[in-house]
XYZ file of C-alpha atoms in Angstrom:
382
model
C -33.601 -39.938 -87.734
C -29.749 -40.381 -88.683
C -27.708 -37.444 -88.880
C -26.164 -37.173 -92.466
C -22.411 -36.953 -92.255
C -20.088 -37.080 -95.226
C -18.629 -40.579 -94.035
C -15.497 -40.376 -96.336
C -14.239 -37.413 -94.313
C -14.450 -39.519 -91.155
C -12.031 -42.426 -92.276
C -8.467 -41.570 -91.341
C -5.735 -43.970 -91.427
C -6.080 -46.859 -89.245
C -3.482 -49.414 -87.957
C -5.671 -52.000 -89.890
C -6.142 -54.089 -86.870
C -8.305 -57.151 -88.045
C -10.414 -59.356 -86.075
C -7.947 -62.187 -86.474
C -5.376 -60.219 -84.581
C -7.887 -60.100 -81.408
C -7.759 -63.654 -80.564
C -9.900 -64.237 -77.285
C -10.837 -60.494 -77.153
C -12.954 -60.842 -80.295
C -16.233 -60.724 -78.574
C -19.319 -58.515 -77.908
C -18.778 -55.238 -76.175
C -19.294 -55.410 -72.415
C -20.078 -52.387 -69.883
C -16.584 -52.280 -68.576
C -14.812 -51.993 -71.834
C -13.970 -48.187 -71.214
C -11.783 -46.840 -68.699
C -11.705 -43.048 -67.552
C -8.820 -41.130 -66.074
C -9.809 -37.914 -64.574
C -6.538 -35.990 -64.823
C -5.660 -32.710 -63.347
C -5.578 -30.760 -66.621
C -7.258 -33.395 -68.986
C -9.497 -36.403 -69.164
C -8.270 -39.568 -70.757
C -10.504 -42.266 -72.107
C -9.737 -45.672 -73.411
C -11.981 -48.100 -75.182
C -11.133 -51.603 -75.951
C -10.934 -51.904 -79.633
C -11.443 -55.622 -80.363
C -15.132 -55.576 -79.265
C -15.562 -52.555 -81.484
C -14.168 -54.376 -84.336
C -16.168 -57.452 -83.584
C -19.334 -55.298 -83.818
C -18.206 -53.923 -87.371
C -16.242 -50.595 -86.554
C -12.739 -49.431 -85.892
C -11.344 -46.478 -83.920
C -12.004 -44.091 -86.820
C -15.860 -44.634 -86.389
C -16.071 -43.792 -82.712
C -16.942 -40.120 -82.330
C -16.741 -38.080 -78.994
C -19.789 -35.920 -78.408
C -20.403 -35.551 -82.171
C -17.063 -33.624 -82.500
C -15.350 -33.974 -85.693
C -12.359 -31.937 -84.641
C -9.151 -34.097 -85.410
C -7.935 -33.423 -81.869
C -11.168 -34.913 -80.583
C -10.740 -38.199 -82.495
C -9.477 -41.450 -81.297
C -6.135 -42.993 -81.722
C -5.221 -46.761 -81.764
C -2.820 -47.988 -79.043
C -1.940 -51.454 -79.818
C 1.282 -51.375 -77.594
C -0.987 -52.602 -74.621
C -3.014 -55.684 -74.277
C -5.711 -55.618 -74.909
C -5.476 -52.941 -77.553
C -7.370 -49.688 -76.953
C -8.745 -46.651 -78.857
C -7.699 -43.614 -76.871
C -9.307 -40.004 -76.421
C -7.617 -37.147 -74.484
C -8.926 -33.709 -74.139
C -8.161 -30.632 -71.955
C -10.473 -29.518 -69.077
C -11.575 -26.291 -70.501
C -15.262 -25.220 -70.997
C -14.306 -23.465 -74.329
C -12.703 -26.721 -75.693
C -13.404 -29.827 -73.916
C -14.515 -31.744 -76.953
C -18.109 -31.117 -76.341
C -18.286 -32.304 -72.756
C -20.783 -30.976 -70.448
C -19.745 -29.034 -67.465
C -22.262 -29.275 -64.527
C -21.645 -27.681 -61.066
C -23.479 -29.057 -58.028
C -23.490 -28.003 -54.377
C -23.947 -29.707 -51.094
C -23.424 -29.095 -47.308
C -20.037 -29.787 -46.133
C -19.030 -32.821 -44.021
C -16.006 -33.799 -41.970
C -13.527 -31.032 -41.928
C -15.446 -28.954 -44.169
C -18.298 -28.873 -41.892
C -17.859 -25.236 -41.413
C -19.221 -24.629 -44.935
C -22.728 -25.170 -46.105
C -22.014 -25.006 -49.740
C -19.414 -27.412 -50.922
C -19.186 -27.379 -54.965
C -18.223 -30.201 -57.179
C -17.898 -29.829 -61.014
C -19.170 -32.829 -63.046
C -17.715 -33.382 -66.461
C -19.519 -35.936 -68.657
C -20.152 -37.006 -72.340
C -20.589 -39.879 -74.697
C -18.656 -41.765 -77.337
C -20.861 -43.229 -79.929
C -20.321 -45.313 -83.239
C -21.135 -44.159 -86.585
C -22.652 -46.763 -88.878
C -21.412 -46.473 -92.441
C -24.047 -49.020 -93.700
C -26.052 -47.637 -96.482
C -29.692 -48.639 -97.145
C -32.703 -49.342 -95.115
C -31.384 -51.570 -92.615
C -28.187 -52.410 -90.671
C -26.909 -55.380 -88.628
C -24.427 -53.474 -86.681
C -25.349 -52.471 -83.090
C -24.747 -48.939 -81.990
C -22.129 -48.487 -79.540
C -22.476 -46.021 -76.744
C -19.698 -45.326 -74.023
C -20.541 -42.923 -71.276
C -17.949 -41.118 -69.143
C -18.281 -38.844 -66.038
C -15.693 -37.330 -63.826
C -16.430 -35.513 -60.700
C -14.083 -32.715 -59.311
C -14.388 -31.538 -55.841
C -13.634 -27.735 -55.518
C -12.632 -27.864 -51.869
C -9.081 -28.944 -50.600
C -6.960 -29.023 -47.505
C -3.523 -27.964 -48.848
C -0.220 -26.547 -47.624
C 3.187 -25.983 -49.229
C 4.804 -29.331 -49.760
C 4.571 -32.149 -52.270
C 0.972 -33.018 -53.414
C -0.096 -36.403 -53.929
C -3.239 -37.137 -56.137
C -5.054 -40.366 -56.039
C -7.662 -41.354 -58.398
C -9.091 -44.635 -59.743
C -10.346 -45.475 -63.202
C -13.992 -46.957 -63.385
C -15.633 -47.958 -66.625
C -19.009 -46.370 -67.565
C -19.435 -45.110 -64.010
C -18.822 -41.846 -62.338
C -15.095 -41.215 -61.577
C -13.536 -38.983 -59.262
C -10.581 -36.670 -60.046
C -8.813 -33.977 -58.394
C -7.596 -30.400 -59.322
C -5.261 -30.598 -56.129
C -1.953 -30.978 -57.993
C -2.430 -27.632 -59.558
C -2.297 -25.713 -56.196
C 0.707 -24.859 -54.149
C 1.653 -22.734 -51.157
C 4.758 -20.663 -50.683
C 6.019 -18.348 -47.961
C 7.687 -14.985 -48.696
C 9.389 -12.256 -46.525
C 8.377 -9.120 -48.501
C 5.144 -7.694 -49.473
C 5.994 -7.896 -53.114
C 5.991 -11.682 -52.872
C 9.394 -11.822 -54.535
C 11.750 -12.976 -51.802
C 11.003 -16.636 -50.456
C 11.255 -16.683 -46.761
C 14.204 -18.502 -45.397
C 13.904 -19.667 -41.931
C 17.213 -20.062 -39.855
C 17.830 -22.877 -37.544
C 17.180 -20.695 -34.445
C 14.061 -19.473 -35.896
C 12.733 -16.113 -37.225
C 12.210 -13.202 -34.687
C 8.638 -12.965 -33.159
C 6.485 -10.417 -34.911
C 8.306 -10.938 -38.306
C 5.666 -10.686 -41.170
C 5.045 -13.807 -42.804
C 3.588 -13.385 -46.514
C 1.533 -16.499 -47.585
C 0.700 -17.214 -51.316
C -1.557 -19.997 -52.336
C -1.533 -20.369 -56.231
C -3.107 -22.378 -58.858
C -1.180 -23.345 -62.129
C -2.412 -25.052 -65.313
C -5.893 -24.551 -64.124
C -8.740 -23.827 -66.469
C -9.583 -20.147 -66.658
C -13.194 -20.369 -65.269
C -11.878 -21.077 -61.534
C -10.391 -18.707 -58.818
C -8.641 -19.637 -55.593
C -10.590 -18.804 -52.433
C -8.950 -19.558 -49.159
C -11.736 -20.554 -46.694
C -9.661 -21.138 -43.616
C -6.023 -21.189 -42.826
C -4.657 -22.397 -39.304
C -1.419 -23.256 -37.687
C -0.734 -26.550 -35.546
C 2.187 -27.734 -33.692
C 1.985 -31.221 -35.397
C 2.389 -31.813 -39.035
C -0.963 -33.682 -38.732
C -3.446 -30.975 -37.836
C -5.857 -33.254 -36.092
C -3.244 -34.495 -33.581
C -2.341 -31.323 -31.754
C -3.159 -27.732 -30.690
C -4.168 -25.366 -33.498
C -4.557 -21.611 -33.910
C -7.033 -20.150 -36.598
C -5.570 -17.353 -38.552
C -8.991 -16.950 -40.004
C -12.135 -19.012 -40.454
C -15.172 -18.122 -42.507
C -16.280 -14.587 -41.681
C -13.770 -14.100 -38.838
C -10.105 -13.625 -38.690
C -7.408 -13.075 -36.102
C -6.982 -9.264 -35.630
C -3.242 -9.602 -36.733
C -3.864 -11.486 -39.911
C -4.273 -9.286 -43.013
C -6.110 -10.538 -46.092
C -4.365 -9.296 -49.299
C -6.127 -11.002 -52.137
C -8.768 -13.866 -51.811
C -11.089 -15.126 -54.543
C -10.372 -12.540 -57.253
C -7.847 -14.563 -59.304
C -5.933 -17.902 -59.330
C -3.732 -16.438 -56.677
C -4.747 -15.805 -52.908
C -2.422 -13.939 -50.538
C -2.434 -12.896 -46.833
C 0.129 -12.074 -44.018
C 0.580 -12.640 -40.327
C 3.184 -11.743 -37.780
C 5.206 -14.579 -36.469
C 4.093 -15.824 -33.001
C 4.747 -18.898 -30.869
C 2.812 -21.420 -29.051
C 2.708 -20.954 -25.203
C 2.895 -24.766 -24.625
C 6.430 -24.736 -26.240
C 7.749 -21.972 -23.775
C 10.312 -24.316 -22.377
C 11.800 -24.827 -25.769
C 14.587 -23.002 -27.509
C 12.367 -22.397 -30.561
C 8.557 -22.692 -31.276
C 7.857 -24.755 -34.268
C 4.692 -25.037 -35.955
C 2.879 -25.887 -39.367
C 0.642 -23.840 -41.590
C -2.464 -25.443 -43.222
C -5.143 -24.017 -45.545
C -8.525 -25.351 -46.674
C -8.548 -23.860 -50.254
C -11.595 -23.779 -52.453
C -11.811 -23.494 -56.435
C -14.862 -21.438 -57.076
C -16.096 -20.386 -60.535
C -15.528 -16.872 -61.116
C -19.396 -15.893 -61.323
C -19.829 -17.636 -57.872
C -16.768 -16.603 -55.833
C -18.531 -13.543 -54.369
C -21.339 -15.799 -52.816
C -18.743 -17.658 -50.834
C -17.840 -14.442 -49.194
C -21.200 -13.732 -47.916
C -21.414 -14.563 -44.148
C -25.026 -15.221 -44.315
C -24.498 -18.323 -46.608
C -21.963 -19.807 -44.306
C -21.824 -21.709 -40.841
C -19.006 -20.583 -38.618
C -17.354 -23.176 -36.113
C -14.019 -22.765 -34.593
C -13.524 -26.433 -33.569
C -11.538 -28.877 -35.740
C -13.436 -31.953 -36.848
C -11.037 -35.148 -36.999
C -13.441 -37.551 -38.926
C -12.689 -36.343 -42.232
C -10.597 -38.226 -44.870
C -8.896 -35.549 -46.928
C -5.759 -34.927 -48.941
C -3.377 -33.716 -46.373
C 0.212 -32.797 -46.867
C 2.836 -31.396 -44.268
C 4.095 -27.991 -44.606
C 7.844 -27.023 -43.933
C 8.324 -25.979 -40.261
C 7.913 -22.471 -39.233
C 10.302 -21.589 -36.335
C 10.368 -18.490 -33.991
C 12.554 -17.674 -31.323
C 11.412 -18.373 -27.736
C 13.201 -15.128 -26.359
C 13.111 -16.265 -22.629
C 14.026 -13.562 -20.048
C 15.694 -15.678 -17.620
C 19.235 -14.691 -18.838
C 18.399 -11.157 -18.274
C 16.995 -11.501 -14.744
C 19.776 -13.605 -12.990
C 22.584 -11.269 -12.993
C 20.345 -8.542 -11.585
C 19.302 -10.977 -8.818
C 23.015 -12.064 -8.034
C 24.043 -8.397 -7.822
C 21.179 -7.384 -5.252
C 22.181 -10.294 -3.123
C 25.837 -9.305 -3.135
C 24.753 -5.677 -2.259
C 22.709 -6.892 0.674
C 25.608 -8.933 2.215
C 27.767 -5.831 1.993
C 25.094 -3.526 3.689
C 24.582 -6.226 6.451
C 28.429 -6.217 7.226
C 28.855 -2.608 7.480
C 25.872 -2.371 10.097
C 27.162 -5.142 12.266
C 30.702 -3.385 12.353
C 29.043 -0.241 13.431
C 26.950 -1.721 16.110
C 30.126 -3.470 17.586
C 32.094 -0.327 17.608
C 29.207 1.543 19.627
C 29.083 -1.415 22.149
C 32.796 -0.980 22.790
C 32.588 2.795 23.202
C 29.697 2.472 25.607
C 31.406 -0.130 27.681
C 34.532 2.042 27.889
C 32.469 5.058 28.970
C 30.751 3.072 31.668
C 33.894 1.682 33.118
C 35.419 5.178 33.236
C 32.356 6.418 34.989
C 32.362 3.518 37.384
C 36.077 4.285 38.437
C 35.212 8.035 39.197
C 32.490 7.006 41.647
C 34.699 4.820 43.551
C 37.479 7.385 44.044
């Protein structure tokens, strides 16, 4: 049964690209005629238009998920070779041109092995052709182009530049990333208004460091949930000693969680510390890393329940993740050597003076004794 649609309303002005303009690209459609770009805030689709024209259609007759909204329609791009029909729509469940959103869960692996429930959201749909032929039969094949983007909702992130890598694959599932919408910043005040400036000689030990992880340009159904944050001496967390500020269902007693999983901003604070293995250095330098989950608002609370999670304090080095290096956190070493040395030198001088006085008194006593003995002996002889 065909869906009756007023076809006249579907015909918008085309570039009038003809089959003769296509040259060798005038052919039957192939499975790889569509490419998919899974962006951070939108999905882009590109369909080679010459096979579409060869089949009897044009870009105005390609419909995305049965949506007639003009913003969901294709535009012809003949500035590339071969020319394509482009679709672009936002990642928003309330307006994604009819795309289907489906969230799946699986046990974490690699660096996410601490977590028994890692979520991925899959966004999919179909582009179909509309046949304008009237009557009982048609000689035009129906065109169908399927697309799918998978977005993981768990990331390892810190507060420097974020690089996103994603490939475009036609008519197959494609992986995207929300990671470029996340950022981390350090503050020096509880209102999170004064960015922390770390001097060359480092900040004082026990100085409160306020950390904020924030998502921007992110569709409204997701919140930010910090699963684990830790410090390491090396910018590469798998290559050095590390210290957990908090892990699932457990945190260091000096770490204070302020906001987590309730909005698109997560916040916590900790007092500045130093690594003991850097005790012979003037300052202690380390880097902060956070494993950050994007959870749907309705499911964030389930990830805070300890009975659904696995706790492990070791760092798995086998994972391939998006990793970036945070700016250095530098604390003063505050060695006590300079305070103790003057005291030790003064004690040594005082001891030398006391010994000299004692020797002098003893010598004087010996002289007196000898004089008395000599006088006594002289009297006996007389």
